[in-house]
XYZ file of N, CA and C in Angstrom:
732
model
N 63.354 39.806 -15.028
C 63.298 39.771 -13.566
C 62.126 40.595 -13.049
N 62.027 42.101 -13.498
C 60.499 42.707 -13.412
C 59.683 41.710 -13.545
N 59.477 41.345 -14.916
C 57.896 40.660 -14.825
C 57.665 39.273 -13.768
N 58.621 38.479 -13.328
C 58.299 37.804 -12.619
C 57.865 38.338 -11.151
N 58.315 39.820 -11.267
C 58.026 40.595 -9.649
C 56.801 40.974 -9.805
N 56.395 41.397 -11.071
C 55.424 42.042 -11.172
C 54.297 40.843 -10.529
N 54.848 39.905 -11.607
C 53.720 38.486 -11.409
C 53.268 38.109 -9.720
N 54.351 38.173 -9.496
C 54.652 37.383 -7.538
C 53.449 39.015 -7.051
N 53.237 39.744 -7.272
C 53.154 40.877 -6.623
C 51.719 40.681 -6.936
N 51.338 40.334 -8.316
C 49.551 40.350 -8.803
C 49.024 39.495 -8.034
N 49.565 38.449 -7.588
C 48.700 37.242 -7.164
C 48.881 37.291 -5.455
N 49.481 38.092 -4.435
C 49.710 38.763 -3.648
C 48.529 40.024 -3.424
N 48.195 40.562 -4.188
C 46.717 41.753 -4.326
C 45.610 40.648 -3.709
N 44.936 41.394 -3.038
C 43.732 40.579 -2.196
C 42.809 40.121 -2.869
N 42.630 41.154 -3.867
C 41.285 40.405 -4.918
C 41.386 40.700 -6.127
N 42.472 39.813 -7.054
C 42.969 40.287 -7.664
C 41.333 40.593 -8.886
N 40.942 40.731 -10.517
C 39.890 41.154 -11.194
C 39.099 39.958 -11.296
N 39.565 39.116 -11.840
C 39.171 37.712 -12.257
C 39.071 36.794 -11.422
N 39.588 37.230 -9.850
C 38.913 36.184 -8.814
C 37.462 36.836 -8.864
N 37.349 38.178 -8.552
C 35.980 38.614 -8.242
C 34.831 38.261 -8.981
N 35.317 38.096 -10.443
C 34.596 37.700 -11.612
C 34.168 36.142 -11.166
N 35.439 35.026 -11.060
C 34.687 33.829 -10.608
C 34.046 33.799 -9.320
N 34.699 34.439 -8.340
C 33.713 34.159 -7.062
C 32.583 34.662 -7.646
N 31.922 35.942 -7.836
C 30.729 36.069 -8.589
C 29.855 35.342 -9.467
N 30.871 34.397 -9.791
C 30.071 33.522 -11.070
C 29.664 32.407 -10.299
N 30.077 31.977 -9.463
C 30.409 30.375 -9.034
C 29.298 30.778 -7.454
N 29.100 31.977 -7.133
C 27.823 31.817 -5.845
C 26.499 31.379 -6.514
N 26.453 32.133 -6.999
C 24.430 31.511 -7.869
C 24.087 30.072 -8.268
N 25.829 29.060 -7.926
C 25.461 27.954 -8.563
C 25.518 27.364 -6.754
N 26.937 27.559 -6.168
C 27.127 27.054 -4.728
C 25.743 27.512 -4.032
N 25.124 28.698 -4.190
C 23.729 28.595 -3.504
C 23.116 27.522 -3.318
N 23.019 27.726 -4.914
C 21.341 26.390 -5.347
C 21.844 25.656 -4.967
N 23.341 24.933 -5.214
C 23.736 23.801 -4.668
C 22.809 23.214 -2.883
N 23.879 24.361 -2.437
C 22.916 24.160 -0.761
C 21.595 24.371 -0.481
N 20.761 25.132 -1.667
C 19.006 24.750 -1.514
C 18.824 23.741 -1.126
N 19.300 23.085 -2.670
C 18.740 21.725 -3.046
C 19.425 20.719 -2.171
N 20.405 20.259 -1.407
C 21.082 19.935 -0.594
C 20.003 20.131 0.622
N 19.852 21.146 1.060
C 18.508 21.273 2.359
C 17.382 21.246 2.624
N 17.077 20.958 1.565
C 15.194 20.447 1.057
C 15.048 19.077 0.585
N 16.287 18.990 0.948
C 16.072 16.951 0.587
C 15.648 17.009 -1.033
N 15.951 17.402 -1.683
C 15.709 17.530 -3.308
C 15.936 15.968 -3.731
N 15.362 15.620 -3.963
C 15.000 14.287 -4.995
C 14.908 13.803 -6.356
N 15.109 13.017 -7.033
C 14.519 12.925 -8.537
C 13.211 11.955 -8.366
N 12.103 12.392 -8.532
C 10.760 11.949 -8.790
C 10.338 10.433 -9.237
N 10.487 9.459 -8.967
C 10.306 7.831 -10.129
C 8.826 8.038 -10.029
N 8.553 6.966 -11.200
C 6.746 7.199 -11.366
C 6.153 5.978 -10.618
N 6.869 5.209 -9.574
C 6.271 4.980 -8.399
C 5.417 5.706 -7.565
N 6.034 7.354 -7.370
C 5.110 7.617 -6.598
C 4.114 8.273 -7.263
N 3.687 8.187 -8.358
C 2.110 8.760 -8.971
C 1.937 7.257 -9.389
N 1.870 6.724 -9.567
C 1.216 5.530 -9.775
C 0.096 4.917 -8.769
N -1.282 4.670 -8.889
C -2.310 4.731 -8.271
C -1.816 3.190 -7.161
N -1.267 2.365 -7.722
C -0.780 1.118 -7.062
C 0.694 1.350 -6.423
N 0.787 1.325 -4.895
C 1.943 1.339 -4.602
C 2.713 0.161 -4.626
N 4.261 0.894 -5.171
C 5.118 -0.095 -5.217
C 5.427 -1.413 -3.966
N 5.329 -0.594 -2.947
C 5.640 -2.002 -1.582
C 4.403 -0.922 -0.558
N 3.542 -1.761 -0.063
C 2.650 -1.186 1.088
C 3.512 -1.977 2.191
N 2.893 -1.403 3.753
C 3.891 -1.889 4.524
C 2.374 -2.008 5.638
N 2.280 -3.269 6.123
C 1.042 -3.606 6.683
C 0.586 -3.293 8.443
N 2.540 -2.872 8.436
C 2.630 -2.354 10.429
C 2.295 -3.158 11.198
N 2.811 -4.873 10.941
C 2.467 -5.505 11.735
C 3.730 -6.233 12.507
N 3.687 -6.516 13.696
C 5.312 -6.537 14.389
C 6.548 -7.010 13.834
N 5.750 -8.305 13.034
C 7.324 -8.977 12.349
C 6.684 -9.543 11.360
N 7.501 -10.782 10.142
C 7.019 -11.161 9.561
C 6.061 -12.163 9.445
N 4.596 -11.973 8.749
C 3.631 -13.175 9.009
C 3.350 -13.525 7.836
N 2.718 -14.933 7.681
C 2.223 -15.728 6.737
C 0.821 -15.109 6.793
N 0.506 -15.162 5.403
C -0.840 -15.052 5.191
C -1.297 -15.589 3.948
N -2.786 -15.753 3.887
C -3.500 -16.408 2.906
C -4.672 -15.678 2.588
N -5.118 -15.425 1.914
C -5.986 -14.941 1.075
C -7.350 -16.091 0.755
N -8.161 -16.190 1.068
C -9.592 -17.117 0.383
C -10.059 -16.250 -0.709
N -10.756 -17.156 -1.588
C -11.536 -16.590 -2.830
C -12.710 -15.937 -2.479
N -12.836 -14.417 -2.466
C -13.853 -13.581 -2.221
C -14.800 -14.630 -3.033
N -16.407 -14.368 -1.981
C -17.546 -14.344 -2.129
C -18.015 -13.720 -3.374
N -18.731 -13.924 -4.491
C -19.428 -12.800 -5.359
C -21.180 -12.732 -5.118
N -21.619 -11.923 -4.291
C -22.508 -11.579 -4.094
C -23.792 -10.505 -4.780
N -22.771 -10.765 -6.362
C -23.351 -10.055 -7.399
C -23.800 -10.844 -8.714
N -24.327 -10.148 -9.527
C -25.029 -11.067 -10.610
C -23.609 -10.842 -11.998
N -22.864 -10.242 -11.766
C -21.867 -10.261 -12.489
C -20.591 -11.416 -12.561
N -20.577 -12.294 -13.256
C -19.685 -13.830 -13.236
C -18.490 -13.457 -13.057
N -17.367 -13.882 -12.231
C -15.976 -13.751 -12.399
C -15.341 -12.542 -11.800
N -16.065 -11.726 -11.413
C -15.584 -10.446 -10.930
C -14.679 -11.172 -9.172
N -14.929 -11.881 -8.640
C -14.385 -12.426 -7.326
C -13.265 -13.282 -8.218
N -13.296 -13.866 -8.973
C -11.776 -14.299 -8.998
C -10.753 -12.601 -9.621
N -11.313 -11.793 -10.433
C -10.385 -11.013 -10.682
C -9.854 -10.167 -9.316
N -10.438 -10.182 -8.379
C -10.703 -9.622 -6.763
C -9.464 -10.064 -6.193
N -9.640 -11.675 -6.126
C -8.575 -12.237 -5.135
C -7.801 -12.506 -5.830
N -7.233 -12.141 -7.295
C -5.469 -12.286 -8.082
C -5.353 -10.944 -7.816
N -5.665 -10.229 -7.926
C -5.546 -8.813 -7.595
C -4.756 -8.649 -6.047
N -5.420 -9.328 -5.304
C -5.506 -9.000 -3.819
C -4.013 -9.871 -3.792
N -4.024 -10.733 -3.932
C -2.284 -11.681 -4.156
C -1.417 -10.982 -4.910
N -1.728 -10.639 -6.108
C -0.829 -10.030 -6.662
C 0.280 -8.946 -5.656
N -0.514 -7.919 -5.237
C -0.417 -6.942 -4.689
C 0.111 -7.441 -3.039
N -0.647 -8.339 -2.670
C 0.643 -8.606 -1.152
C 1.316 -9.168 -1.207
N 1.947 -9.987 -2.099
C 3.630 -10.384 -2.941
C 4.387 -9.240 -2.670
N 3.644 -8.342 -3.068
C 4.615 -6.952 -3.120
C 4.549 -6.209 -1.506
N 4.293 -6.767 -1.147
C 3.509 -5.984 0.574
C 5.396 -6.323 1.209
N 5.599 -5.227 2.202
C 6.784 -5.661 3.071
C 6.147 -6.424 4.220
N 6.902 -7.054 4.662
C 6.780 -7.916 5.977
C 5.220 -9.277 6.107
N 5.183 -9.529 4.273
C 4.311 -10.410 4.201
C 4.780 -11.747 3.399
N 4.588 -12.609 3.914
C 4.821 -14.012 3.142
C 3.252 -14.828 2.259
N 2.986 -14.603 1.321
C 1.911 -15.261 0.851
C 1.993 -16.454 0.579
N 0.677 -17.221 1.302
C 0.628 -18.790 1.219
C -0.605 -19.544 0.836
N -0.881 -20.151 0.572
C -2.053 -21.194 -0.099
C -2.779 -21.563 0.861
N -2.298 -22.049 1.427
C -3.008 -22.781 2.573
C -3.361 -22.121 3.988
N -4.308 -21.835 3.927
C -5.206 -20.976 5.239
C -4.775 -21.606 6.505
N -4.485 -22.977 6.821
C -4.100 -23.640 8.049
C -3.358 -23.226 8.164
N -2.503 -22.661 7.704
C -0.569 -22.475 7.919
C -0.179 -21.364 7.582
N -1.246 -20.448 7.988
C -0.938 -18.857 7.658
C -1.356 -18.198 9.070
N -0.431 -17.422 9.545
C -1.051 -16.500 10.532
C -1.694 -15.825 10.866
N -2.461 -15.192 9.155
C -3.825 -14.514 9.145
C -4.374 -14.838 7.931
N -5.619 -14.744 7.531
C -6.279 -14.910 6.679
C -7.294 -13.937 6.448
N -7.116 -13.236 5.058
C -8.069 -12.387 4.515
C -9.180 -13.064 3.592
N -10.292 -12.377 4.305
C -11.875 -13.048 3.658
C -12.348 -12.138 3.469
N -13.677 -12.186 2.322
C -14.252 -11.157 2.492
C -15.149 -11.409 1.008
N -15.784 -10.544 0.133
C -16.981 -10.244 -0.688
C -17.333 -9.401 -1.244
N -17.715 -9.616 -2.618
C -17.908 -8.183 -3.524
C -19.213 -8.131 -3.565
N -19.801 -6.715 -2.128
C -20.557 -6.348 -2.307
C -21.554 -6.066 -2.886
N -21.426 -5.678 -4.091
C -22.147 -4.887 -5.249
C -21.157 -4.242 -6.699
N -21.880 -4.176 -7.096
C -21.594 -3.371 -8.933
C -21.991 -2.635 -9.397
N -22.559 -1.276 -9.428
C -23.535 -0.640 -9.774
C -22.758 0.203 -11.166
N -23.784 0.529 -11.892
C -23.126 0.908 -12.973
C -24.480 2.268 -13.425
N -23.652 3.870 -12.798
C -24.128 4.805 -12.936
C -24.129 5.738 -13.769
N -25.615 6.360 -14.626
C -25.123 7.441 -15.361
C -24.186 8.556 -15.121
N -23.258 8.904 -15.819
C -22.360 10.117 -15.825
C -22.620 10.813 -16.444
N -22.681 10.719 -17.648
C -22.069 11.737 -18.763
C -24.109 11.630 -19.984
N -24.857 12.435 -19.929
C -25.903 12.633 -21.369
C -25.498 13.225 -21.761
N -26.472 13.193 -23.063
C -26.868 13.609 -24.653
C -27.691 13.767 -24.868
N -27.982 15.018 -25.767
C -29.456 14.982 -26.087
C -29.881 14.536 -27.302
N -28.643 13.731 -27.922
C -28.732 13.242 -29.359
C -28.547 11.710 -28.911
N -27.561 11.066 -28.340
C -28.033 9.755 -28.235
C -27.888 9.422 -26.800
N -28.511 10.053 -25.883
C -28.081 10.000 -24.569
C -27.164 9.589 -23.762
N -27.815 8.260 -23.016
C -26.824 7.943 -22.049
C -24.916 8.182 -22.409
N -24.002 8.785 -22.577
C -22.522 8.410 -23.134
C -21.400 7.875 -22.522
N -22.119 7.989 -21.139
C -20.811 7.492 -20.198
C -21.360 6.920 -18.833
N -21.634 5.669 -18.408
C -21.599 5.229 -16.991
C -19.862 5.221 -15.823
N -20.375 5.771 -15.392
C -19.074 5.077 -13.495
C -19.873 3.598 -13.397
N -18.816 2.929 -13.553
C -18.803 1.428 -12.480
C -18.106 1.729 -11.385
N -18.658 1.375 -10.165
C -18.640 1.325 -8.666
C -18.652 -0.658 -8.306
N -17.394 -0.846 -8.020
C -17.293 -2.191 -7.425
C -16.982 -1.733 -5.751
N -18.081 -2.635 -5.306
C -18.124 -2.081 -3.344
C -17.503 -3.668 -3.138
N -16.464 -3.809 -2.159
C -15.922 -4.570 -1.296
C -15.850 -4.836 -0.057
N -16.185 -5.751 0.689
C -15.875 -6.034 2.414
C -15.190 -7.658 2.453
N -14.872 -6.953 3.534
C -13.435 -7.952 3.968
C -12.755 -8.064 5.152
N -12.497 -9.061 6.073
C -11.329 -8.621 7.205
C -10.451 -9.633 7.141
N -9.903 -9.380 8.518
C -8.183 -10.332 8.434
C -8.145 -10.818 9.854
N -8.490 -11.882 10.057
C -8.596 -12.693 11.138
C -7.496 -13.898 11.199
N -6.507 -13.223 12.353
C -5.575 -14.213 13.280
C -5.883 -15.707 13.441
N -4.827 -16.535 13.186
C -4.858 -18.261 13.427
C -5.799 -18.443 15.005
N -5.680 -17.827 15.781
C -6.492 -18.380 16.959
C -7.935 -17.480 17.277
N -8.769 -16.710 15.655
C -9.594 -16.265 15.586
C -9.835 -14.632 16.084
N -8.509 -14.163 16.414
C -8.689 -12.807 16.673
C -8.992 -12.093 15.548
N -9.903 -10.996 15.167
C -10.226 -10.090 14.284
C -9.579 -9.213 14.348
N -8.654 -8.880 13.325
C -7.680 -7.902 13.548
C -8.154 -6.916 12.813
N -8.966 -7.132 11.623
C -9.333 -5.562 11.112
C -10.475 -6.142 10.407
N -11.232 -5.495 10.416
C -12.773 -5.429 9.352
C -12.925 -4.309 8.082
N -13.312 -4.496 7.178
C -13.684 -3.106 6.450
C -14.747 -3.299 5.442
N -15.674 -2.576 5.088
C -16.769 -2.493 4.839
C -17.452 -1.215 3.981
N -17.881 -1.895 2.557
C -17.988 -0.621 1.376
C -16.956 0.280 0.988
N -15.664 -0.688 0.851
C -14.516 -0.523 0.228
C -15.006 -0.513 -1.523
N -15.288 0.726 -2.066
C -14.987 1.435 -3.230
C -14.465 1.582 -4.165
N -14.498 0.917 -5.372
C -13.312 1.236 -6.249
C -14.394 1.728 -7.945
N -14.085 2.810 -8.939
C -14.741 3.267 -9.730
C -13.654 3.235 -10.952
N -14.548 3.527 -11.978
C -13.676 3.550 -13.533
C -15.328 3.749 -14.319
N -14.253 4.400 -15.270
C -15.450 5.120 -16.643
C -15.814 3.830 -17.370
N -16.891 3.973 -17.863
C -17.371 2.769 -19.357
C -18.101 3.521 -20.364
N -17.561 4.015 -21.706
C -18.046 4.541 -22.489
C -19.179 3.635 -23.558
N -20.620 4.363 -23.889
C -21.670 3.663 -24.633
C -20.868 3.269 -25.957
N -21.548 2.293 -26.830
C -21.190 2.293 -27.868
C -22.274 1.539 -28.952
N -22.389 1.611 -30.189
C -23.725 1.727 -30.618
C -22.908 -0.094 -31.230
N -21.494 -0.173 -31.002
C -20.986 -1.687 -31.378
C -21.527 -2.365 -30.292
N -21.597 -3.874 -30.720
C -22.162 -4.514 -28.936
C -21.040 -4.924 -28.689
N -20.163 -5.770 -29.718
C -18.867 -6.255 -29.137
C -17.917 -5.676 -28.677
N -17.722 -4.023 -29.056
C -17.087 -3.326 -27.867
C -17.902 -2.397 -26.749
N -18.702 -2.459 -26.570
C -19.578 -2.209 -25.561
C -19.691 -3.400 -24.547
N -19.029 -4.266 -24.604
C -18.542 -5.481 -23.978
C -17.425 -5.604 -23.195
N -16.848 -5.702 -24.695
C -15.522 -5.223 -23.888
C -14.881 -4.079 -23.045
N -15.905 -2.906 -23.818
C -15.627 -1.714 -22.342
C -15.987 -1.685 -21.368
N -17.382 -2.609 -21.357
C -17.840 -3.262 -20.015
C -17.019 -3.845 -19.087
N -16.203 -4.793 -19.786
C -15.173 -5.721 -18.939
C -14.002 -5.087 -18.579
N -13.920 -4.422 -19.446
C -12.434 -3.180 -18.945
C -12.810 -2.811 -18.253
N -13.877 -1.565 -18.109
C -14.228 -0.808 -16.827
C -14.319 -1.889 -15.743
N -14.877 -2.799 -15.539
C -15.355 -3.934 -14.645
C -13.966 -4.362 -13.677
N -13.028 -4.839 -14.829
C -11.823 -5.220 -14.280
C -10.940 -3.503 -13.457
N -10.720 -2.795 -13.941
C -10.726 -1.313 -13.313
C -11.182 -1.141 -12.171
N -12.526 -1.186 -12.191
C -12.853 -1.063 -10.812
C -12.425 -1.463 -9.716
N -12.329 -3.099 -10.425
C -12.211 -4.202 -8.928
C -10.857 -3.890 -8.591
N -9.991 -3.617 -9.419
C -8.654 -3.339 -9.177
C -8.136 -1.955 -8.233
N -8.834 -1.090 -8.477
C -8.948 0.061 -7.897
C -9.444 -0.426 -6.582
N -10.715 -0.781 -6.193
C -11.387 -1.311 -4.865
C -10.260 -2.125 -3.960
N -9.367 -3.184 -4.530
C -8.804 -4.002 -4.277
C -7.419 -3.270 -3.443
N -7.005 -1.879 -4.472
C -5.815 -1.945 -4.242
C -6.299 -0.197 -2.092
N -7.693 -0.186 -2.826
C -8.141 0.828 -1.973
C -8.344 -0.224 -0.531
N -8.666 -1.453 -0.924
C -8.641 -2.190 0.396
C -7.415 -2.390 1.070
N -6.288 -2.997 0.323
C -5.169 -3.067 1.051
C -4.853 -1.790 1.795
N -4.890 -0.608 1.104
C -4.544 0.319 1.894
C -5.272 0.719 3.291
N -6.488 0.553 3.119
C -7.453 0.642 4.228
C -6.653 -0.202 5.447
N -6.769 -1.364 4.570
C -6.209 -2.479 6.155
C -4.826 -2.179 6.535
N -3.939 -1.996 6.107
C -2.556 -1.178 6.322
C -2.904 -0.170 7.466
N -3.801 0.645 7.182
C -4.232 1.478 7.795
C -4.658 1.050 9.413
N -5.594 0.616 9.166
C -5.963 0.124 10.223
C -5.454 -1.051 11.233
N -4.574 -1.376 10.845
C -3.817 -2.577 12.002
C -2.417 -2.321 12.017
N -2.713 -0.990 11.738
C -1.026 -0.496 12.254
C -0.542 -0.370 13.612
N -1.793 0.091 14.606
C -1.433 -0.403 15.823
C -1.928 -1.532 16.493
N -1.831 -2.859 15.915
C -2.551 -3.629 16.458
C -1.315 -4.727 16.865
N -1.595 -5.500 17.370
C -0.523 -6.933 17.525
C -1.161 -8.230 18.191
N -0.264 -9.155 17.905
C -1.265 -10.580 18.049
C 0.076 -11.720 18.073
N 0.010 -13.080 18.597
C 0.665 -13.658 18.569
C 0.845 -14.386 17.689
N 2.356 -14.566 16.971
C 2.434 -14.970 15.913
C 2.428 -16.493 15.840
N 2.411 -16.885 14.897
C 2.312 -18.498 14.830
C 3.607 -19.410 15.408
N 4.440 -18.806 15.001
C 5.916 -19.486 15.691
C 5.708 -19.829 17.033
N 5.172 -19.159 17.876
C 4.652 -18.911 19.306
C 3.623 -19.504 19.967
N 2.895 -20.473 19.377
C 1.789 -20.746 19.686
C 1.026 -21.877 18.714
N 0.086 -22.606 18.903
C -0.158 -24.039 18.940
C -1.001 -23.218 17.804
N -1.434 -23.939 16.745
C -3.367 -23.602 15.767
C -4.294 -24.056 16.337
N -5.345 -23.248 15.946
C -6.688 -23.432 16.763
C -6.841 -22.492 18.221
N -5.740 -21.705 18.187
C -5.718 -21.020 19.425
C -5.554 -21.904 20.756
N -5.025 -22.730 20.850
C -4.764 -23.376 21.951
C -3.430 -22.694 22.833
N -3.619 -23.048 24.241
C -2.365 -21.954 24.951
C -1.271 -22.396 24.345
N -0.121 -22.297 23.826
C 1.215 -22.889 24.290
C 2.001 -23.182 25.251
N 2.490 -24.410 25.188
C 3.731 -24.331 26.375
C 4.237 -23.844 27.386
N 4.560 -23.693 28.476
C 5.021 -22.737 29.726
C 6.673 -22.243 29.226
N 6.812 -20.942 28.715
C 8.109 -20.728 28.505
C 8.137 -20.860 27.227
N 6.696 -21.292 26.284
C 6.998 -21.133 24.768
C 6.929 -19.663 24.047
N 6.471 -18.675 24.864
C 6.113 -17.840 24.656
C 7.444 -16.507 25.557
N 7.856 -15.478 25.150
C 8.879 -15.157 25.563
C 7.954 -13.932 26.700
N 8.530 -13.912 27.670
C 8.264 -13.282 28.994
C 8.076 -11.456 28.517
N 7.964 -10.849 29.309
C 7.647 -9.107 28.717
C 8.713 -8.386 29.660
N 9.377 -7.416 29.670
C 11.031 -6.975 29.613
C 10.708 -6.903 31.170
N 11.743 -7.663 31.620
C 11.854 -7.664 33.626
C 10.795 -8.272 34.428
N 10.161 -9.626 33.448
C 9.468 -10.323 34.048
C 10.056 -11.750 34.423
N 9.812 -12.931 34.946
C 10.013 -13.845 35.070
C 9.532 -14.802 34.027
N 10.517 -15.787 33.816
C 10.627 -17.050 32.705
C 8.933 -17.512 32.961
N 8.016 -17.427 32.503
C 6.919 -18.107 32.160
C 5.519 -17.826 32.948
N 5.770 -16.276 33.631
C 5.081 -15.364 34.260
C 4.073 -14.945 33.713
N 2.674 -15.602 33.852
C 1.376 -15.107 33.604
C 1.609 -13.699 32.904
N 1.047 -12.810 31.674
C 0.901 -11.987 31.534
C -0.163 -11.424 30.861
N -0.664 -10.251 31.380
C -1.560 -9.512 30.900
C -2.263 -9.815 29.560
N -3.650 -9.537 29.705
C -4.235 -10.163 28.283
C -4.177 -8.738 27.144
N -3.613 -9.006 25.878
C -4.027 -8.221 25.663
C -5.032 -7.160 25.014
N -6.057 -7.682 24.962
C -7.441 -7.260 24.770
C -8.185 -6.856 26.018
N -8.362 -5.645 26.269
C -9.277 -4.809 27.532
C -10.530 -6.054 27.661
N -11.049 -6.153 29.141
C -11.675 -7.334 29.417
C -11.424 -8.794 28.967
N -10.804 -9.246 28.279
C -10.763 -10.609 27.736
C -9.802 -11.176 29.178
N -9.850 -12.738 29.531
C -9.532 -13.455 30.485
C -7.885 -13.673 29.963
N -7.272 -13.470 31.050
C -5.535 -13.371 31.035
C -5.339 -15.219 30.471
């Protein structure tokens, strides 16, 4: 009968030895807990170091069709414009709020554009067999012009670089040629999308659903009115000076 009094009586003591021991043990972890809880603590995926982002997001009002044309090659290097524009598709497949399409008539915007240049610069001498390392520099321009010819973004000496090591083989001195080559354009390519992301984030334009090709007006009432206006009420142009 004692020891059960005794018992009722220990666990009755305010702090009894071995609570103090676990509360002591168990703060250093409930801390960190709430650090990491208030710093938005994350686990890292190698999305975000990866030089190519997983989904770019182009900031344009809703979803549009677009098409891509086969860059221009304005260089003495063969094939570098088709690796340009699979690149450039590849990569807005993956774009949010983009539909990629074939056909330029039936896209709401269309990206054009041209590989600048190629230059292929010393980096790296020797004083035993010199030259050891060129930078390839693939330069790009390009814009993205709206079904009824609005220019929505331009960009110009879009950049992309990669190493090419000498080699005293020719057949891989070729092929490191073409590696670096393909590198570059890929790099340039993926530096363009981002550019234009960039830049027509605040922009807007009427989408194709809305409106005739060739830029012709639409319909009275095909076009939806602007908040507390009237059903088919002239509105504002929106380009500063351009005719309403």
């Amino acid at each position: 009968m004692s020891s059960f009094r005794d018992e009722q009586a220990f666990w009755k003591t305010p702090n009894p030895p071995f609570q103090k021991n676990i509360l002591f043990f168990d703060f250093p972890i409930l801390l960190g807990m709430l650090l990491l809880a208030g710093c938005g603590y994350h686990v890292m995926t190698l999305s975000g170091v990866t030089q190519t982002p997983e989904t770019v997001k182009l900031g344009l009002p809703r979803t549009v069709t677009l098409a891509v044309r086969t860059f221009h090659n304005n260089t003495t290097f063969p094939l570098v414009e088709t690796e340009v524009t699979q690149v450039l598709k590849d990569t807005l497949q993956k774009t949010s709020g983009v539909i990629l399409v074939n056909d330029p008539k039936r896209a709401d915007v269309v990206l054009t554009g041209s590989v600048v240049g190629i230059n292929e610069i010393p980096f790296a001498l020797s004083s035993v067999v010199g030259i050891e390392e060129y930078q390839v520099e693939v330069i790009l321009a390009a814009k993205l012009v709206a079904f009824n010819g609005q220019v929505l973004w331009t960009g110009g000496s879009v950049m992309g670089t990669a190493p090419m090591y000498m080699s005293e083989n020719l057949a891989l001195l070729q092929q490191t040629q073409q590696y670096a080559l393909n590198t570059a354009s890929h790099n340039a390519t993926v530096r363009l999308i981002q550019q234009m992301a960039h830049g027509i984030a605040s922009m807007s334009y009427i989408p194709i659903q809305n409106a005739t090709i060739g830029g012709q007006a639409p319909p009275p009432g095909a076009v939806p009115s602007a908040p507390g206006a009237l059903p088919g009420q002239p509105q504002p142009s929106p380009m500063p000076g351009a005719l309403p």
